[in-house]
mmCIF file of N, CA and C in Angstrom:
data_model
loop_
_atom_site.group_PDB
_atom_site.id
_atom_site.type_symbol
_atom_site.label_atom_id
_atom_site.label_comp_id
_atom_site.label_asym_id
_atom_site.label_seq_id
_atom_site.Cartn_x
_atom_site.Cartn_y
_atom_site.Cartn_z
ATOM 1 N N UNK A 1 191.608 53.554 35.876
ATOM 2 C CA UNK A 1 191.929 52.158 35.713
ATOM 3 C C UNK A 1 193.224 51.849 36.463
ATOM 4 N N UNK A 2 193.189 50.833 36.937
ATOM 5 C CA UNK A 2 194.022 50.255 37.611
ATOM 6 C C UNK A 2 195.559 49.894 36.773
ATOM 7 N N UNK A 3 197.251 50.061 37.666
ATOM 8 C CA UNK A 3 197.886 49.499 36.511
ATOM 9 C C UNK A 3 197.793 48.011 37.039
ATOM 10 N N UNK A 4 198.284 47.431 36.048
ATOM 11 C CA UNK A 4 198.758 45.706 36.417
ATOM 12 C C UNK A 4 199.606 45.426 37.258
ATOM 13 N N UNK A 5 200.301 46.256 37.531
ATOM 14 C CA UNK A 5 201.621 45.794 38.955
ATOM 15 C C UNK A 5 200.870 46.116 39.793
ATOM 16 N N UNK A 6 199.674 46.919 40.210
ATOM 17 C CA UNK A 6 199.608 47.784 41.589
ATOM 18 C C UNK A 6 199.119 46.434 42.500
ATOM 19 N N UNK A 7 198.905 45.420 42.266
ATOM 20 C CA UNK A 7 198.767 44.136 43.554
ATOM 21 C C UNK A 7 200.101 44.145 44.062
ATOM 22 N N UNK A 8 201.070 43.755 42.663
ATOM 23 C CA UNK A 8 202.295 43.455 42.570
ATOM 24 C C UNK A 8 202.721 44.324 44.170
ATOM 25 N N UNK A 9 202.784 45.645 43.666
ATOM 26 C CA UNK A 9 203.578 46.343 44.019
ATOM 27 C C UNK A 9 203.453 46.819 45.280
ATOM 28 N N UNK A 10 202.174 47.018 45.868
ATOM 29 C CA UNK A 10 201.440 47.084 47.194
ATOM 30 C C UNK A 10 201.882 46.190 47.631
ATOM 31 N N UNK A 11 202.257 44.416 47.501
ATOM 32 C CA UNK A 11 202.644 43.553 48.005
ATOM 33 C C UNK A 11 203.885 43.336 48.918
ATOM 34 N N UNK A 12 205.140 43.887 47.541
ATOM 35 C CA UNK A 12 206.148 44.102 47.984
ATOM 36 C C UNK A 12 206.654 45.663 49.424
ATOM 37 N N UNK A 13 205.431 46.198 48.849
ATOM 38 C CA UNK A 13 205.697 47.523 49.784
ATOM 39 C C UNK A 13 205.256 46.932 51.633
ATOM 40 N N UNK A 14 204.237 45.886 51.445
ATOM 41 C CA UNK A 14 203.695 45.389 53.046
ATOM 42 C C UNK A 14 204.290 44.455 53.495
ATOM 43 N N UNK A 15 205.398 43.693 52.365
ATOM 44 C CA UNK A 15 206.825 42.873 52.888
ATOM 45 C C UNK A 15 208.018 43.500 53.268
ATOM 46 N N UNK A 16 208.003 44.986 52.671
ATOM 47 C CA UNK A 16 209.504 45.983 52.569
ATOM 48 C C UNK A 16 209.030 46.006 54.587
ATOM 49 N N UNK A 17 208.010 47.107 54.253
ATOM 50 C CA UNK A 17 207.190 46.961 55.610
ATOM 51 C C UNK A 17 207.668 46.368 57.364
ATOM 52 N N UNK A 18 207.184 45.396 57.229
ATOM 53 C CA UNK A 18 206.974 44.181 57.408
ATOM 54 C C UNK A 18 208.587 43.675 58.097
ATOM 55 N N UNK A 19 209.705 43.767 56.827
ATOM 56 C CA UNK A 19 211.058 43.324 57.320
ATOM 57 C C UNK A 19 211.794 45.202 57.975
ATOM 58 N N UNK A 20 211.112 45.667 58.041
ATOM 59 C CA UNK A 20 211.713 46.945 58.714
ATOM 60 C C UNK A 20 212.205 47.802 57.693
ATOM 61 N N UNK A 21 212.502 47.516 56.537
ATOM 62 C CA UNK A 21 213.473 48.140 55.157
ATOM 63 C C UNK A 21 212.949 49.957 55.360
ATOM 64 N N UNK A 22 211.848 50.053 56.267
ATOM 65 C CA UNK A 22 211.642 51.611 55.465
ATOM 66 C C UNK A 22 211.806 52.416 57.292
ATOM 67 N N UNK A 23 212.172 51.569 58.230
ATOM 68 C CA UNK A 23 212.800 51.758 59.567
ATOM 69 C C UNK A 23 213.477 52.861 59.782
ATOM 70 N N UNK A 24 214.763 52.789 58.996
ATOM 71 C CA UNK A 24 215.444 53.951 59.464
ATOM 72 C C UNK A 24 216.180 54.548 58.092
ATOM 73 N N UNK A 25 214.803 55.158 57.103
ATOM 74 C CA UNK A 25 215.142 56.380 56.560
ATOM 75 C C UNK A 25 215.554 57.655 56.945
ATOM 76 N N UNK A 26 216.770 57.911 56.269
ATOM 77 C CA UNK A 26 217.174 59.797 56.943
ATOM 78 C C UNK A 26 216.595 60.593 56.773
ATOM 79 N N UNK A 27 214.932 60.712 56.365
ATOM 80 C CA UNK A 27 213.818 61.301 56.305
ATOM 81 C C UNK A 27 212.614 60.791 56.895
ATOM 82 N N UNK A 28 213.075 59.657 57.851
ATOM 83 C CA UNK A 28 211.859 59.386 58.571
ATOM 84 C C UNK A 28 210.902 60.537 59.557
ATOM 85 N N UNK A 29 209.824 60.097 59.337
ATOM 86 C CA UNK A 29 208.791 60.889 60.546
ATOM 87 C C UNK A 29 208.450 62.614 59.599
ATOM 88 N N UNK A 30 209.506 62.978 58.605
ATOM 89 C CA UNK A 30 209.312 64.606 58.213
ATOM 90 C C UNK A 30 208.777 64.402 56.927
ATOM 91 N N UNK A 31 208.145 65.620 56.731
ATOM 92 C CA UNK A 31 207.230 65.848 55.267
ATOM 93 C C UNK A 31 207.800 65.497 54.368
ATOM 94 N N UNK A 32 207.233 65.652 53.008
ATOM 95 C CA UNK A 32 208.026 65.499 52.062
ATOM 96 C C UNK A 32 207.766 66.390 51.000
ATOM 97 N N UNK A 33 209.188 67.076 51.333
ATOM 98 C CA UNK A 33 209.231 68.745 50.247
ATOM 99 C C UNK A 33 208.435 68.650 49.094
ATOM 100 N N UNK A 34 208.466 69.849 48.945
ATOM 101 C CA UNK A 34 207.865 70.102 47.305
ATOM 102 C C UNK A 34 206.605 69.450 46.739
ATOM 103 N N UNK A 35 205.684 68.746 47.281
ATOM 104 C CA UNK A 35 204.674 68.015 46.618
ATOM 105 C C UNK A 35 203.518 68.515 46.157
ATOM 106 N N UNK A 36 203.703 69.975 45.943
ATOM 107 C CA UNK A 36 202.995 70.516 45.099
ATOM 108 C C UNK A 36 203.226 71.271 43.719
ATOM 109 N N UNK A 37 204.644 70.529 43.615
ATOM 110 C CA UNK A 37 205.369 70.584 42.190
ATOM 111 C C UNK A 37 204.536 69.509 41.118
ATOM 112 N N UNK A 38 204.834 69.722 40.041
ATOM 113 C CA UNK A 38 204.568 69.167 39.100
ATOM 114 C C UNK A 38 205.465 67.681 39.337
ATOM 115 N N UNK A 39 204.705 66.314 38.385
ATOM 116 C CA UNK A 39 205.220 65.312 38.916
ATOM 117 C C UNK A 39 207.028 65.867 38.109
ATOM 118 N N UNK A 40 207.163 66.147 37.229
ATOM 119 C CA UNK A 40 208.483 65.880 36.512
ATOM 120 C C UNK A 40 209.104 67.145 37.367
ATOM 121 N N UNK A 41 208.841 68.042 38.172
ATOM 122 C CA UNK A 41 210.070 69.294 38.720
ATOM 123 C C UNK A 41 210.727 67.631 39.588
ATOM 124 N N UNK A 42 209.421 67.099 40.559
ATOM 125 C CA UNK A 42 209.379 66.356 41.655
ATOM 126 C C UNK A 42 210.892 65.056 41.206
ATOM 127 N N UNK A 43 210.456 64.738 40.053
ATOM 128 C CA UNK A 43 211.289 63.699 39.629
ATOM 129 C C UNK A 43 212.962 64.102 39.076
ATOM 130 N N UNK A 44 213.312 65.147 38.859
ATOM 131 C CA UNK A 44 213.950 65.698 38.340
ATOM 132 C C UNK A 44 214.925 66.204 39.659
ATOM 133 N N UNK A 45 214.076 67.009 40.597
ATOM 134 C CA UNK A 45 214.879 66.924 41.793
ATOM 135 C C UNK A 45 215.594 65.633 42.530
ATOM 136 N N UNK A 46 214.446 64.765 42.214
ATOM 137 C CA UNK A 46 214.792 63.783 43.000
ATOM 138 C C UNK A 46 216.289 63.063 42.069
ATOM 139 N N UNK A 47 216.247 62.575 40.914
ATOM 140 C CA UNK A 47 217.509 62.512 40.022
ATOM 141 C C UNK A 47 218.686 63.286 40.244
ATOM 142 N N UNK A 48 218.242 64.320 40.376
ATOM 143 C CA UNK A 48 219.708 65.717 40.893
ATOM 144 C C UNK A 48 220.374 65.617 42.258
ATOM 145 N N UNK A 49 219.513 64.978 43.244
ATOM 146 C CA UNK A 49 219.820 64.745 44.666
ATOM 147 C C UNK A 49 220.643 63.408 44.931
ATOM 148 N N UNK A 50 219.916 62.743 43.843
ATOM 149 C CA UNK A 50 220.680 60.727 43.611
ATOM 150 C C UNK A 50 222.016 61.253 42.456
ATOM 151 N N UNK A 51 222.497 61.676 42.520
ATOM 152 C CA UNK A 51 223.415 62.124 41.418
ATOM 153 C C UNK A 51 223.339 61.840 39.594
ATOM 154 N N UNK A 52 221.943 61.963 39.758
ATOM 155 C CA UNK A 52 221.262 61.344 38.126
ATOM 156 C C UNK A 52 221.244 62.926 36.887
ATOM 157 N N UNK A 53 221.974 62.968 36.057
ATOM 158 C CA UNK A 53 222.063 63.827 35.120
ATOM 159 C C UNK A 53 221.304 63.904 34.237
ATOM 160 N N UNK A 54 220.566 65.156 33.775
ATOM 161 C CA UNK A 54 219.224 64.983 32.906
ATOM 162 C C UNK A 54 219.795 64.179 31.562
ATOM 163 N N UNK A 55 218.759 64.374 30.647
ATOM 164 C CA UNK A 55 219.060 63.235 29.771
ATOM 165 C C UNK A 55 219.832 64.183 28.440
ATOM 166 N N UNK A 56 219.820 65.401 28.460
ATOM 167 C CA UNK A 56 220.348 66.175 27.477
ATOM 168 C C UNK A 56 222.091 66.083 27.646
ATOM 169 N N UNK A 57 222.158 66.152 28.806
ATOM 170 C CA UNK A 57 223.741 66.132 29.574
ATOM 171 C C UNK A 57 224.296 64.732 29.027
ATOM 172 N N UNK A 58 223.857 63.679 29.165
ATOM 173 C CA UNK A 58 224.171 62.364 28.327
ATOM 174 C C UNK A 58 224.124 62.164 26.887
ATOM 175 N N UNK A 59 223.375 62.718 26.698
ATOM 176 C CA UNK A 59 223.402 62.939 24.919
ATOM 177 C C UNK A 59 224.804 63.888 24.866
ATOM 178 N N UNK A 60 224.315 64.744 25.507
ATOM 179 C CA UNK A 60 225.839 65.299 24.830
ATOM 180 C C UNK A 60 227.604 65.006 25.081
ATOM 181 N N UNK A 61 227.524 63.637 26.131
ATOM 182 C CA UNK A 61 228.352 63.145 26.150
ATOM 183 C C UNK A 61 228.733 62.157 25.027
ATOM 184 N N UNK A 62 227.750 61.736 24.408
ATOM 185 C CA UNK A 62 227.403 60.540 23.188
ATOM 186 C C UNK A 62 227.877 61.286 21.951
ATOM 187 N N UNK A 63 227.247 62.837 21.617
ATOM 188 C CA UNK A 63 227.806 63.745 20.404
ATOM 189 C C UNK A 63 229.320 64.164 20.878
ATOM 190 N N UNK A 64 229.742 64.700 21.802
ATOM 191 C CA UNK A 64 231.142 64.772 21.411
ATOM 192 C C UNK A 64 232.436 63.418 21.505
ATOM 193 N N UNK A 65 231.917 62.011 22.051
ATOM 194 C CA UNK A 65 232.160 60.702 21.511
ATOM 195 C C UNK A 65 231.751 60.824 19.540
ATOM 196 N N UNK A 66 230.663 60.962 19.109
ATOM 197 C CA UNK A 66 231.063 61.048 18.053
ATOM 198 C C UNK A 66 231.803 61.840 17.017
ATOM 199 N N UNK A 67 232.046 63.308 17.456
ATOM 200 C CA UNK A 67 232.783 64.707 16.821
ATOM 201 C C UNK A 67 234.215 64.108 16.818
ATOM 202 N N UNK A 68 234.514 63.211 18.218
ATOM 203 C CA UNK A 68 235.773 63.159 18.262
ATOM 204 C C UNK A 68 236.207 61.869 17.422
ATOM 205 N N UNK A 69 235.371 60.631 17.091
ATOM 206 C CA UNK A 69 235.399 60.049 16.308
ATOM 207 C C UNK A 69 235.109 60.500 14.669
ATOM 208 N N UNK A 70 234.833 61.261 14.469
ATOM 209 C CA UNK A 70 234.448 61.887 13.005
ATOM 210 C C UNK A 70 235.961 62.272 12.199
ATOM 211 N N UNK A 71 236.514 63.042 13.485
ATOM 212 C CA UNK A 71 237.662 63.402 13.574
ATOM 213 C C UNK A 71 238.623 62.739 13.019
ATOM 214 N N UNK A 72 238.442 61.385 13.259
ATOM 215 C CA UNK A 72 239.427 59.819 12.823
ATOM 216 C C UNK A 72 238.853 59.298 11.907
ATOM 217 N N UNK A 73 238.101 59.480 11.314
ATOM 218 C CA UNK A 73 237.530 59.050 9.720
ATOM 219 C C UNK A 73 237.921 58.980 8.693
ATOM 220 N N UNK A 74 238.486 59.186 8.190
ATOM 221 C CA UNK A 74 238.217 59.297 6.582
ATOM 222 C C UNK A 74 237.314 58.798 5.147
ATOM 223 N N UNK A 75 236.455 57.586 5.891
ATOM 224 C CA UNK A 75 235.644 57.360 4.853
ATOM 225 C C UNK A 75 234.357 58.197 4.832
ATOM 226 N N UNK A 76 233.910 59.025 3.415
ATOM 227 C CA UNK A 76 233.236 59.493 3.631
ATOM 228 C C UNK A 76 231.800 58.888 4.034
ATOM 229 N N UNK A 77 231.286 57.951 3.297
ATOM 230 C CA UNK A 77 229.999 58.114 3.613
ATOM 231 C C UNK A 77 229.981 57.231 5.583
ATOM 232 N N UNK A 78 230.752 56.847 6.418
ATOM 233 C CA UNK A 78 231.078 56.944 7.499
ATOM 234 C C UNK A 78 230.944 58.148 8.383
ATOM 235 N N UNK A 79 231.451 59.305 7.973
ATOM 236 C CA UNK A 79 231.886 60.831 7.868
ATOM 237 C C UNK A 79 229.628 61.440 8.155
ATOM 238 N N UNK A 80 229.461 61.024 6.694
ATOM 239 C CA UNK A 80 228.048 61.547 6.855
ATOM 240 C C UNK A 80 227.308 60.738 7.530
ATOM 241 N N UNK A 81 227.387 59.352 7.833
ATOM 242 C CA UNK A 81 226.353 58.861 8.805
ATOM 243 C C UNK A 81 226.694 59.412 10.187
ATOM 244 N N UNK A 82 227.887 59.582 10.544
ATOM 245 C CA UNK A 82 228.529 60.308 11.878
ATOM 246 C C UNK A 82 227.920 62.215 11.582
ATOM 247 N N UNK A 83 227.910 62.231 10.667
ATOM 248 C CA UNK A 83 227.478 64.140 10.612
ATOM 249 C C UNK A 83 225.596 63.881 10.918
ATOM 250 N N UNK A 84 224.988 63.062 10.368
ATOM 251 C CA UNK A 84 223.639 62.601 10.463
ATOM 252 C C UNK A 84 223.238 62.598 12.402
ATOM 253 N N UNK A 85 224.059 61.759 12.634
ATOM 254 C CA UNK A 85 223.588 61.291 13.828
ATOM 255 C C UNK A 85 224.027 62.210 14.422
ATOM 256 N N UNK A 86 225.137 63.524 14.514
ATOM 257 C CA UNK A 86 225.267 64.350 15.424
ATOM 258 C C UNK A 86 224.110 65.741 15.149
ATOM 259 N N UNK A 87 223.768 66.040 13.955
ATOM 260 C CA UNK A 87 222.270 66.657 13.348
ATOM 261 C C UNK A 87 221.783 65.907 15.020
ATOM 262 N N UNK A 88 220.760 65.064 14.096
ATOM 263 C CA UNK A 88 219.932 64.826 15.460
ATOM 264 C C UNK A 88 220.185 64.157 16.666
ATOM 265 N N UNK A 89 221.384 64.380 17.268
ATOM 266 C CA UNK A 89 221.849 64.675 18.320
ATOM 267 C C UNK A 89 221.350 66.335 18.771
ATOM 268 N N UNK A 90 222.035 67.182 18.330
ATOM 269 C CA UNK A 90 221.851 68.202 18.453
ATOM 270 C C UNK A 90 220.234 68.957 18.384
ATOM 271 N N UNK A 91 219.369 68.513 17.617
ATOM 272 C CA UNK A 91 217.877 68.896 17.193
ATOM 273 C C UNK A 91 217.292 68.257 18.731
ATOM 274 N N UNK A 92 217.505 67.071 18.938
ATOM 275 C CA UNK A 92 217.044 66.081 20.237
ATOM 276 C C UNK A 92 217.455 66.894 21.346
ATOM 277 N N UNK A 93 218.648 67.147 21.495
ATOM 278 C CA UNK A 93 219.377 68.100 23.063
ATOM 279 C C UNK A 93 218.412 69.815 22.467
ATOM 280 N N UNK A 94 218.292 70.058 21.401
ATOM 281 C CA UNK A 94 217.463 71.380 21.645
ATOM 282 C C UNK A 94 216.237 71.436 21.832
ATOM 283 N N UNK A 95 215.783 70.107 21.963
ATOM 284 C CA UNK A 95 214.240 69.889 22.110
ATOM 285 C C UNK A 95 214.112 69.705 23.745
ATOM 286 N N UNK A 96 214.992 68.842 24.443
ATOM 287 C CA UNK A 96 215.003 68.587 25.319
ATOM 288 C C UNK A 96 215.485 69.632 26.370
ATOM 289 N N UNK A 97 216.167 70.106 26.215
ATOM 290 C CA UNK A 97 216.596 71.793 27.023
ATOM 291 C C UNK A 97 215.248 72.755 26.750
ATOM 292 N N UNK A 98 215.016 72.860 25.254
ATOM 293 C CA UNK A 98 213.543 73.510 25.422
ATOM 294 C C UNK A 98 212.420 72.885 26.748
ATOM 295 N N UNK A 99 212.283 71.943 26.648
ATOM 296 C CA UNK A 99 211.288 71.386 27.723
ATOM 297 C C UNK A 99 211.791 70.920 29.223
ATOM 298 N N UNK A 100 212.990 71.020 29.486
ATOM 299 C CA UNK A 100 213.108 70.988 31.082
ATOM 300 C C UNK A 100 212.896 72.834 31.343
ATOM 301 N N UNK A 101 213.081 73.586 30.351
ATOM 302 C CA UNK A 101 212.863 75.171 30.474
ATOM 303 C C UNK A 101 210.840 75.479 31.233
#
C-alpha cells in the first residue's frame, strides 16, 4: 500500500530536481555505501556522520539533569517523583543500548 505523502513527496523531489538543489552534492555521480545494511545500521550511520547522537546518549543527558537536581531537593515526595523518573530513565537507556547491540 501506498503512503499518503508519496504524490506529495515525488512532487517535491521533481521540483528539488528541476531547480538544480541535488546539482552539486559532495557525493554526486558515486554509489552509495553500505546499502546492504539493515535500514536502522543505514540510518544510524547516517545520524553519526550529521553529528546526530543516538537516543540513549540524550536520555542520559536528561538523568544526570535530574540526579543533579535531586541533589537540591529536599521535599520528599519531589525527591521520589525525581528517583521514579530516573528508575525509568535508566530501565529505557538499558533497553535501548540492548537494541542498538
Amino acid at each position: 500500500m501506498a503512503h499518503p505523502l508519496d504524490h506529495l513527496i515525488q512532487k517535491r523531489v521533481e521540483e528539488a530536481i528541476e531547480q538544480g538543489d541535488f546539482d552539486r552534492l559532495s557525493c554526486s555521480g558515486k554509489p552509495l555505501a553500505d546499502l546492504d545494511q539493515p535500514f536502522e545500521d543505514c540510518l544510524a550511520r547516517v545520524a553519526r556522520e550529521q553529528g546526530g547522537k543516538p537516543a540513549f546518549v540524550l536520555q542520559n543527558g536528561k538523568m544526570q539533569a535530574l540526579i543533579q537536581r535531586m541533589g537540591e531537593v529536599t521535599d520528599p515526595l519531589v525527591r521520589k517523583a525525581l528517583e521514579q523518573q530516573i528508575a525509568d530513565l535508566r530501565t529505557w537507556m538499558a533497553l535501548e543500548k540492548e537494541h542498538e547491540r
